[in-house]
Every structure is written in structure tokens, then in C-alpha cells.
Amino acid sequence: MTPTITAVPCLRDNYAYLVHDGDTAWVVDPSESAPVIAALARLGLRAAGVLATHHHVDHTGGIEGLIAHFGTMPVAAHALDRGRVPAQSLFIDAPADRFIAADLTIAGCQVLAAHIPGHTRAAIAWYLVGADDAAGSGDAEGDVFTGDTLFAAGCGRLFEGTPAQMHSSLQLLCGLPVATRLWFGHEYTAANLRFAAAVEPGHTPIAVRAEHLASCTTPTTVALERATNPFVRARDAIELGERRAAKDTF
Ligand code: ZN
Ligand code: FE
């Protein structure tokens, strides 16, 4: 079964996400509480819990406001983010080489998690696997929340990680089935594609993607990122590091 996911624009260019579960929703990366509470109210939903991709305040700043409004709720993040995510109550010790069960079920979907260091040292990806996928029949696409590790046609800055860690994290994400939807933390896609075009000027899929860009580009897919993301397409960690350094001053 495919969960219903609503993107909620927050701050300047952030996305929080609502994963609908009956008359409640789990909130991914509540940057601030007001727009999230308004979106929940509009949809007739209550917040049931929080999934945080990493500790940065533009992904966690709304947690305390949600708790003040709806009452206490589980707040999940990587175990390594202990002490950095407000009200964290679930400490998921996910490994960096594969997805493991996080012992959570949302909207009938099993939640898996993997450690994806690079942007921060405790970044975690949340993967909602359809019931069909969990049974191995592979019908459902699956949805992954990538935070600031993978953006559409880009990746996050290396604040607490190395090029090698970011390279491994992106390869793990883009090793998922090609139709997997990837929901990311910031709407940076237009600028990312300008950089991607400068890196690979003759590569048609980048130009095609830039030509047909909506104002809201989330989610992307594994297939699209493999075709257009210069950091996913880097041949190794060294090339990724060179491209990341070039992007910082682009
Ligand atoms: Zn961040
Ligand atoms: Fe961010």
C-alpha cells in the first residue's frame, strides 16, 4: 500500500512532510510548527509522531511547538543525534551499509532506516516500504526521506562528514529500486541543475529536466537522480569531493 504524503513548505525553501495514517499523521522534519499545524488542520489530521532526518534547526525547530499543541508524541532520529534533537524519544541505531527495520509501522508501511552520514554525522534516511515490497513481490515503489543528504540534482554541504561518507550514502540511496520516490529537505533544484549542467554540459537528461521544472519538485526518483545528479554520478569519492568544493563557490 502506498502512503499519502503531503509536502509542507516551511521557512524559505524547506519542506516538512506529513505521512497520513488514518486521522493522524507522522511529521517528517518539522522546520517550524505553525505551517505544519495549519496543514494538519486543513486536512483534519492530528500529529502522531515525528521522524527527524538530522538535528539542524531548520528540520527540528517545530518539534516543541507540535508537542505543545498536540501533546507528547514519539520523536525518532538516529541514536547518534542523542542530545541534539529536541524531545527525541526513539534512538535508532541504523547502520550505514543497509536499511534495517526501525520497529515502526506508519499507514500500514514498515519503516526502515539507514545511517547516511556526510551532511551531518548522524543523518538518517527513513524508508517507507509498501506491504507488497516487504513481502518481496516488489509492486510498491517505496518512499524515502533523505533530509539534506540527497537533494534533487544535488547533495548537502559536508558539515560533519567526508566526501567518502557522502559518496557511500548517495550510492546506498540510489541503489534502491529505480522507481523509489525520494523526498528531500530543500527546494534547491533549479540552482542544482544549473551546476549539474556546468559539470556535464553535453548530458541531455540534465537539460531536459531543467526545461520542464515545476516550482515544487519533490519527490524525485532514484532513476532521475542517477540520470542527472552530479554527486550521484561522480565516479568516486574523490570526484564527489571535487564537485562539492566547486559547488560551494558556484
Ligand atoms: Zn541540514
Ligand atoms: Fe536543511
mmCIF file of C-alpha atoms and ligand atoms in Angstrom:
data_model
loop_
_atom_site.group_PDB
_atom_site.id
_atom_site.type_symbol
_atom_site.label_atom_id
_atom_site.label_comp_id
_atom_site.label_asym_id
_atom_site.label_seq_id
_atom_site.Cartn_x
_atom_site.Cartn_y
_atom_site.Cartn_z
ATOM 1 C CA MET A 1 0.000 0.000 0.000
ATOM 2 C CA THR A 2 1.216 3.483 -0.854
ATOM 3 C CA PRO A 3 1.074 6.074 1.926
ATOM 4 C CA THR A 4 -0.326 9.538 1.294
ATOM 5 C CA ILE A 5 2.429 12.114 1.734
ATOM 6 C CA THR A 6 1.863 15.882 1.812
ATOM 7 C CA ALA A 7 4.755 18.320 1.421
ATOM 8 C CA VAL A 8 4.507 21.409 3.636
ATOM 9 C CA PRO A 9 6.673 24.357 2.538
ATOM 10 C CA CYS A 10 8.397 25.906 5.567
ATOM 11 C CA LEU A 11 10.784 28.802 6.175
ATOM 12 C CA ARG A 12 12.437 29.968 2.946
ATOM 13 C CA ASP A 13 12.892 26.749 0.977
ATOM 14 C CA ASN A 14 12.420 23.857 3.442
ATOM 15 C CA TYR A 15 9.958 21.003 3.165
ATOM 16 C CA ALA A 16 8.324 19.256 6.105
ATOM 17 C CA TYR A 17 6.235 16.218 5.194
ATOM 18 C CA LEU A 18 3.049 14.682 6.545
ATOM 19 C CA VAL A 19 2.713 10.925 6.247
ATOM 20 C CA HIS A 20 -1.015 10.309 6.613
ATOM 21 C CA ASP A 21 -2.069 7.445 8.871
ATOM 22 C CA GLY A 22 -5.865 7.411 9.233
ATOM 23 C CA ASP A 23 -6.873 10.580 11.094
ATOM 24 C CA THR A 24 -3.333 11.199 12.285
ATOM 25 C CA ALA A 25 -0.033 11.899 10.531
ATOM 26 C CA TRP A 26 3.627 11.454 11.288
ATOM 27 C CA VAL A 27 5.593 14.622 10.584
ATOM 28 C CA VAL A 28 8.980 14.446 8.894
ATOM 29 C CA ASP A 29 11.373 17.329 9.622
ATOM 30 C CA PRO A 30 9.068 19.971 11.126
ATOM 31 C CA SER A 31 11.150 23.088 10.437
ATOM 32 C CA GLU A 32 8.634 25.257 12.270
ATOM 33 C CA SER A 33 5.322 24.343 13.855
ATOM 34 C CA ALA A 34 2.875 26.966 12.513
ATOM 35 C CA PRO A 35 2.685 25.874 8.835
ATOM 36 C CA VAL A 36 2.686 22.210 9.865
ATOM 37 C CA ILE A 37 -0.176 22.706 12.347
ATOM 38 C CA ALA A 38 -2.085 24.686 9.698
ATOM 39 C CA ALA A 39 -1.615 21.932 7.105
ATOM 40 C CA LEU A 40 -2.701 19.262 9.580
ATOM 41 C CA ALA A 41 -5.805 21.300 10.481
ATOM 42 C CA ARG A 42 -6.674 21.801 6.807
ATOM 43 C CA LEU A 43 -6.517 18.018 6.292
ATOM 44 C CA GLY A 44 -8.348 17.185 9.546
ATOM 45 C CA LEU A 45 -5.320 15.348 10.963
ATOM 46 C CA ARG A 46 -3.539 15.267 14.303
ATOM 47 C CA ALA A 47 0.227 14.792 14.668
ATOM 48 C CA ALA A 48 1.092 11.294 15.939
ATOM 49 C CA GLY A 49 4.882 11.441 15.908
ATOM 50 C CA VAL A 50 7.996 12.940 14.348
ATOM 51 C CA LEU A 51 10.702 11.483 12.116
ATOM 52 C CA ALA A 52 13.778 13.748 12.072
ATOM 53 C CA THR A 53 16.403 13.231 9.344
ATOM 54 C CA HIS A 54 19.056 15.217 11.257
ATOM 55 C CA HIS A 55 19.443 17.695 14.096
ATOM 56 C CA HIS A 56 19.660 21.007 12.177
ATOM 57 C CA VAL A 57 17.161 23.552 13.465
ATOM 58 C CA ASP A 58 15.541 24.008 10.044
ATOM 59 C CA HIS A 59 14.469 20.318 10.356
ATOM 60 C CA THR A 60 13.654 20.150 14.082
ATOM 61 C CA GLY A 61 12.645 23.703 15.092
ATOM 62 C CA GLY A 62 8.927 22.857 15.078
ATOM 63 C CA ILE A 63 9.046 19.746 17.280
ATOM 64 C CA GLU A 64 8.404 21.514 20.573
ATOM 65 C CA GLY A 65 5.560 23.554 19.076
ATOM 66 C CA LEU A 66 3.905 20.365 17.801
ATOM 67 C CA ILE A 67 4.181 18.779 21.252
ATOM 68 C CA ALA A 68 2.786 21.929 22.891
ATOM 69 C CA HIS A 69 -0.182 21.799 20.505
ATOM 70 C CA PHE A 70 -0.918 18.043 20.297
ATOM 71 C CA GLY A 71 0.659 16.646 23.480
ATOM 72 C CA THR A 72 3.578 14.311 23.857
ATOM 73 C CA MET A 73 4.430 12.091 20.889
ATOM 74 C CA PRO A 74 7.317 9.844 19.826
ATOM 75 C CA VAL A 75 10.245 11.661 18.198
ATOM 76 C CA ALA A 76 12.593 9.422 16.206
ATOM 77 C CA ALA A 77 16.106 10.224 14.998
ATOM 78 C CA HIS A 78 19.421 8.396 14.719
ATOM 79 C CA ALA A 79 20.935 7.215 18.019
ATOM 80 C CA LEU A 80 23.994 9.385 17.271
ATOM 81 C CA ASP A 81 21.777 12.502 17.396
ATOM 82 C CA ARG A 82 21.114 11.941 21.126
ATOM 83 C CA GLY A 83 21.142 15.332 22.843
ATOM 84 C CA ARG A 84 20.764 17.262 19.548
ATOM 85 C CA VAL A 85 17.131 16.608 18.564
ATOM 86 C CA PRO A 86 14.520 18.219 20.863
ATOM 87 C CA ALA A 87 12.321 15.706 22.736
ATOM 88 C CA GLN A 88 13.928 12.724 20.976
ATOM 89 C CA SER A 89 12.481 9.500 22.414
ATOM 90 C CA LEU A 90 13.359 6.884 19.761
ATOM 91 C CA PHE A 91 17.088 6.367 19.187
ATOM 92 C CA ILE A 92 17.522 4.321 16.012
ATOM 93 C CA ASP A 93 20.957 2.732 15.727
ATOM 94 C CA ALA A 94 20.808 2.200 11.957
ATOM 95 C CA PRO A 95 23.958 1.069 10.096
ATOM 96 C CA ALA A 96 25.435 2.899 7.086
ATOM 97 C CA ASP A 97 25.605 -0.049 4.706
ATOM 98 C CA ARG A 98 21.951 -1.131 4.603
ATOM 99 C CA PHE A 99 18.393 -0.369 5.709
ATOM 100 C CA ILE A 100 17.128 -2.074 8.863
ATOM 101 C CA ALA A 101 13.668 -2.207 10.438
ATOM 102 C CA ALA A 102 13.068 0.772 12.743
ATOM 103 C CA ASP A 103 10.267 -1.074 14.592
ATOM 104 C CA LEU A 104 7.698 1.447 13.397
ATOM 105 C CA THR A 105 4.694 0.983 11.145
ATOM 106 C CA ILE A 106 3.040 4.014 9.566
ATOM 107 C CA ALA A 107 -0.061 3.750 7.393
ATOM 108 C CA GLY A 108 0.485 0.021 7.019
ATOM 109 C CA CYS A 109 4.034 0.553 5.796
ATOM 110 C CA GLN A 110 7.029 -0.853 7.584
ATOM 111 C CA VAL A 111 9.568 1.911 8.339
ATOM 112 C CA LEU A 112 13.183 1.086 7.576
ATOM 113 C CA ALA A 113 16.169 3.287 8.397
ATOM 114 C CA ALA A 114 19.787 3.671 7.301
ATOM 115 C CA HIS A 115 22.583 5.894 8.559
ATOM 116 C CA ILE A 116 23.523 8.318 5.761
ATOM 117 C CA PRO A 117 26.413 10.438 7.104
ATOM 118 C CA GLY A 118 28.006 13.188 5.007
ATOM 119 C CA HIS A 119 25.958 16.331 5.626
ATOM 120 C CA THR A 120 25.878 15.599 9.380
ATOM 121 C CA ARG A 121 27.380 12.705 11.312
ATOM 122 C CA ALA A 122 24.000 11.360 12.460
ATOM 123 C CA ALA A 123 21.885 11.839 9.334
ATOM 124 C CA ILE A 124 19.308 9.085 8.842
ATOM 125 C CA ALA A 125 17.129 8.090 5.890
ATOM 126 C CA TRP A 126 13.580 6.919 6.582
ATOM 127 C CA TYR A 127 12.249 4.394 4.066
ATOM 128 C CA LEU A 128 8.554 3.508 3.950
ATOM 129 C CA VAL A 129 8.245 0.194 2.239
ATOM 130 C CA GLY A 130 4.891 -0.820 0.816
ATOM 131 C CA ALA A 131 3.378 -4.002 2.235
ATOM 132 C CA ASP A 132 3.961 -5.648 -1.138
ATOM 133 C CA ASP A 133 7.658 -4.760 -1.070
ATOM 134 C CA ALA A 134 8.082 -6.168 2.422
ATOM 135 C CA ALA A 135 6.604 -9.440 1.160
ATOM 136 C CA GLY A 136 9.135 -9.410 -1.662
ATOM 137 C CA SER A 137 6.778 -9.059 -4.606
ATOM 138 C CA GLY A 138 8.172 -5.601 -5.461
ATOM 139 C CA ASP A 139 4.941 -3.930 -6.616
ATOM 140 C CA ALA A 140 5.082 -0.775 -4.497
ATOM 141 C CA GLU A 141 7.702 1.877 -5.210
ATOM 142 C CA GLY A 142 8.554 2.904 -1.665
ATOM 143 C CA ASP A 143 9.200 6.388 -0.275
ATOM 144 C CA VAL A 144 12.427 7.638 1.277
ATOM 145 C CA PHE A 145 13.009 10.843 3.243
ATOM 146 C CA THR A 146 16.575 11.958 2.541
ATOM 147 C CA GLY A 147 16.811 15.227 4.532
ATOM 148 C CA ASP A 148 19.799 17.299 3.414
ATOM 149 C CA THR A 149 21.908 14.345 2.259
ATOM 150 C CA LEU A 150 20.342 13.976 -1.181
ATOM 151 C CA PHE A 151 18.538 16.818 -2.947
ATOM 152 C CA ALA A 152 17.059 16.711 -6.433
ATOM 153 C CA ALA A 153 20.179 17.031 -8.625
ATOM 154 C CA GLY A 154 22.329 17.833 -5.606
ATOM 155 C CA CYS A 155 23.591 16.918 -2.164
ATOM 156 C CA GLY A 156 24.063 18.722 1.133
ATOM 157 C CA ARG A 157 27.180 20.517 2.251
ATOM 158 C CA LEU A 158 29.727 18.371 4.089
ATOM 159 C CA PHE A 159 29.376 19.961 7.538
ATOM 160 C CA GLU A 160 30.280 16.913 9.632
ATOM 161 C CA GLY A 161 31.238 14.291 7.065
ATOM 162 C CA THR A 162 33.728 13.377 4.378
ATOM 163 C CA PRO A 163 33.356 13.021 0.614
ATOM 164 C CA ALA A 164 33.724 9.247 1.106
ATOM 165 C CA GLN A 165 30.804 9.161 3.556
ATOM 166 C CA MET A 166 28.601 11.271 1.259
ATOM 167 C CA HIS A 167 29.556 9.086 -1.702
ATOM 168 C CA SER A 168 28.571 5.891 0.189
ATOM 169 C CA SER A 169 25.337 7.449 1.448
ATOM 170 C CA LEU A 170 24.257 8.598 -2.029
ATOM 171 C CA GLN A 171 25.132 5.217 -3.544
ATOM 172 C CA LEU A 172 23.085 3.457 -0.846
ATOM 173 C CA LEU A 173 20.061 5.680 -1.595
ATOM 174 C CA CYS A 174 20.430 5.397 -5.363
ATOM 175 C CA GLY A 175 20.934 1.649 -5.145
ATOM 176 C CA LEU A 176 17.239 1.323 -4.237
ATOM 177 C CA PRO A 177 14.758 0.320 -6.971
ATOM 178 C CA VAL A 178 14.708 2.987 -9.716
ATOM 179 C CA ALA A 179 11.063 3.993 -9.163
ATOM 180 C CA THR A 180 11.627 4.712 -5.442
ATOM 181 C CA ARG A 181 10.433 8.211 -4.557
ATOM 182 C CA LEU A 182 12.962 10.427 -2.727
ATOM 183 C CA TRP A 183 11.544 13.288 -0.634
ATOM 184 C CA PHE A 184 14.235 15.858 0.182
ATOM 185 C CA GLY A 185 14.734 18.739 2.603
ATOM 186 C CA HIS A 186 15.118 21.847 0.440
ATOM 187 C CA GLU A 187 13.823 23.196 -2.878
ATOM 188 C CA TYR A 188 17.228 23.849 -4.463
ATOM 189 C CA THR A 189 16.537 22.006 -7.712
ATOM 190 C CA ALA A 190 16.776 24.857 -10.243
ATOM 191 C CA ALA A 191 20.159 26.012 -8.917
ATOM 192 C CA ASN A 192 21.350 22.410 -8.605
ATOM 193 C CA LEU A 193 20.547 21.764 -12.257
ATOM 194 C CA ARG A 194 22.482 24.873 -13.322
ATOM 195 C CA PHE A 195 25.518 23.429 -11.548
ATOM 196 C CA ALA A 196 24.848 19.947 -12.967
ATOM 197 C CA ALA A 197 24.762 21.413 -16.498
ATOM 198 C CA ALA A 198 28.099 23.134 -15.894
ATOM 199 C CA VAL A 199 29.634 19.854 -14.700
ATOM 200 C CA GLU A 200 28.275 17.764 -17.608
ATOM 201 C CA PRO A 201 27.463 20.241 -20.394
ATOM 202 C CA GLY A 202 26.691 17.629 -23.058
ATOM 203 C CA HIS A 203 24.487 15.420 -20.913
ATOM 204 C CA THR A 204 20.953 15.675 -22.327
ATOM 205 C CA PRO A 205 18.904 14.418 -19.320
ATOM 206 C CA ILE A 206 20.083 17.400 -17.264
ATOM 207 C CA ALA A 207 18.961 19.913 -19.904
ATOM 208 C CA VAL A 208 15.648 18.101 -20.349
ATOM 209 C CA ARG A 209 14.978 18.092 -16.619
ATOM 210 C CA ALA A 210 15.829 21.798 -16.275
ATOM 211 C CA GLU A 211 13.457 22.666 -19.115
ATOM 212 C CA HIS A 212 10.402 21.063 -17.517
ATOM 213 C CA LEU A 213 10.824 22.173 -13.914
ATOM 214 C CA ALA A 214 7.810 22.732 -11.641
ATOM 215 C CA SER A 215 8.064 25.223 -8.761
ATOM 216 C CA CYS A 216 7.788 22.310 -6.298
ATOM 217 C CA THR A 217 9.981 19.427 -7.427
ATOM 218 C CA THR A 218 9.644 16.977 -4.526
ATOM 219 C CA PRO A 219 9.666 13.997 -4.721
ATOM 220 C CA THR A 220 12.371 12.969 -7.127
ATOM 221 C CA THR A 221 13.138 9.342 -8.008
ATOM 222 C CA VAL A 222 16.194 7.123 -7.957
ATOM 223 C CA ALA A 223 16.040 6.942 -11.772
ATOM 224 C CA LEU A 224 16.051 10.753 -12.147
ATOM 225 C CA GLU A 225 18.939 11.168 -9.726
ATOM 226 C CA ARG A 226 21.000 8.511 -11.417
ATOM 227 C CA ALA A 227 20.484 10.387 -14.691
ATOM 228 C CA THR A 228 21.015 13.983 -13.525
ATOM 229 C CA ASN A 229 22.643 14.290 -10.081
ATOM 230 C CA PRO A 230 26.355 15.193 -10.425
ATOM 231 C CA PHE A 231 27.129 13.859 -6.945
ATOM 232 C CA VAL A 232 25.381 10.538 -7.522
ATOM 233 C CA ARG A 233 27.096 10.382 -10.927
ATOM 234 C CA ALA A 234 30.585 11.144 -9.526
ATOM 235 C CA ARG A 235 32.803 8.164 -10.355
ATOM 236 C CA ASP A 236 34.273 8.010 -6.840
ATOM 237 C CA ALA A 237 34.582 9.876 -3.547
ATOM 238 C CA ILE A 238 37.455 11.996 -4.879
ATOM 239 C CA GLU A 239 35.405 13.279 -7.799
ATOM 240 C CA LEU A 240 32.443 13.855 -5.473
ATOM 241 C CA GLY A 241 34.702 15.916 -3.181
ATOM 242 C CA GLU A 242 35.954 17.992 -6.122
ATOM 243 C CA ARG A 243 32.413 18.641 -7.328
ATOM 244 C CA ARG A 244 31.201 19.514 -3.816
ATOM 245 C CA ALA A 245 34.048 22.024 -3.403
ATOM 246 C CA ALA A 246 33.248 23.531 -6.811
ATOM 247 C CA LYS A 247 29.543 23.796 -5.936
ATOM 248 C CA ASP A 248 30.350 25.661 -2.718
ATOM 249 C CA THR A 249 31.680 28.575 -4.804
ATOM 250 C CA PHE A 250 29.498 28.150 -7.937
HETATM 251 ZN ZN ZN B 1 20.840 20.384 7.328
HETATM 252 FE FE FE B 2 18.382 21.953 5.998
#
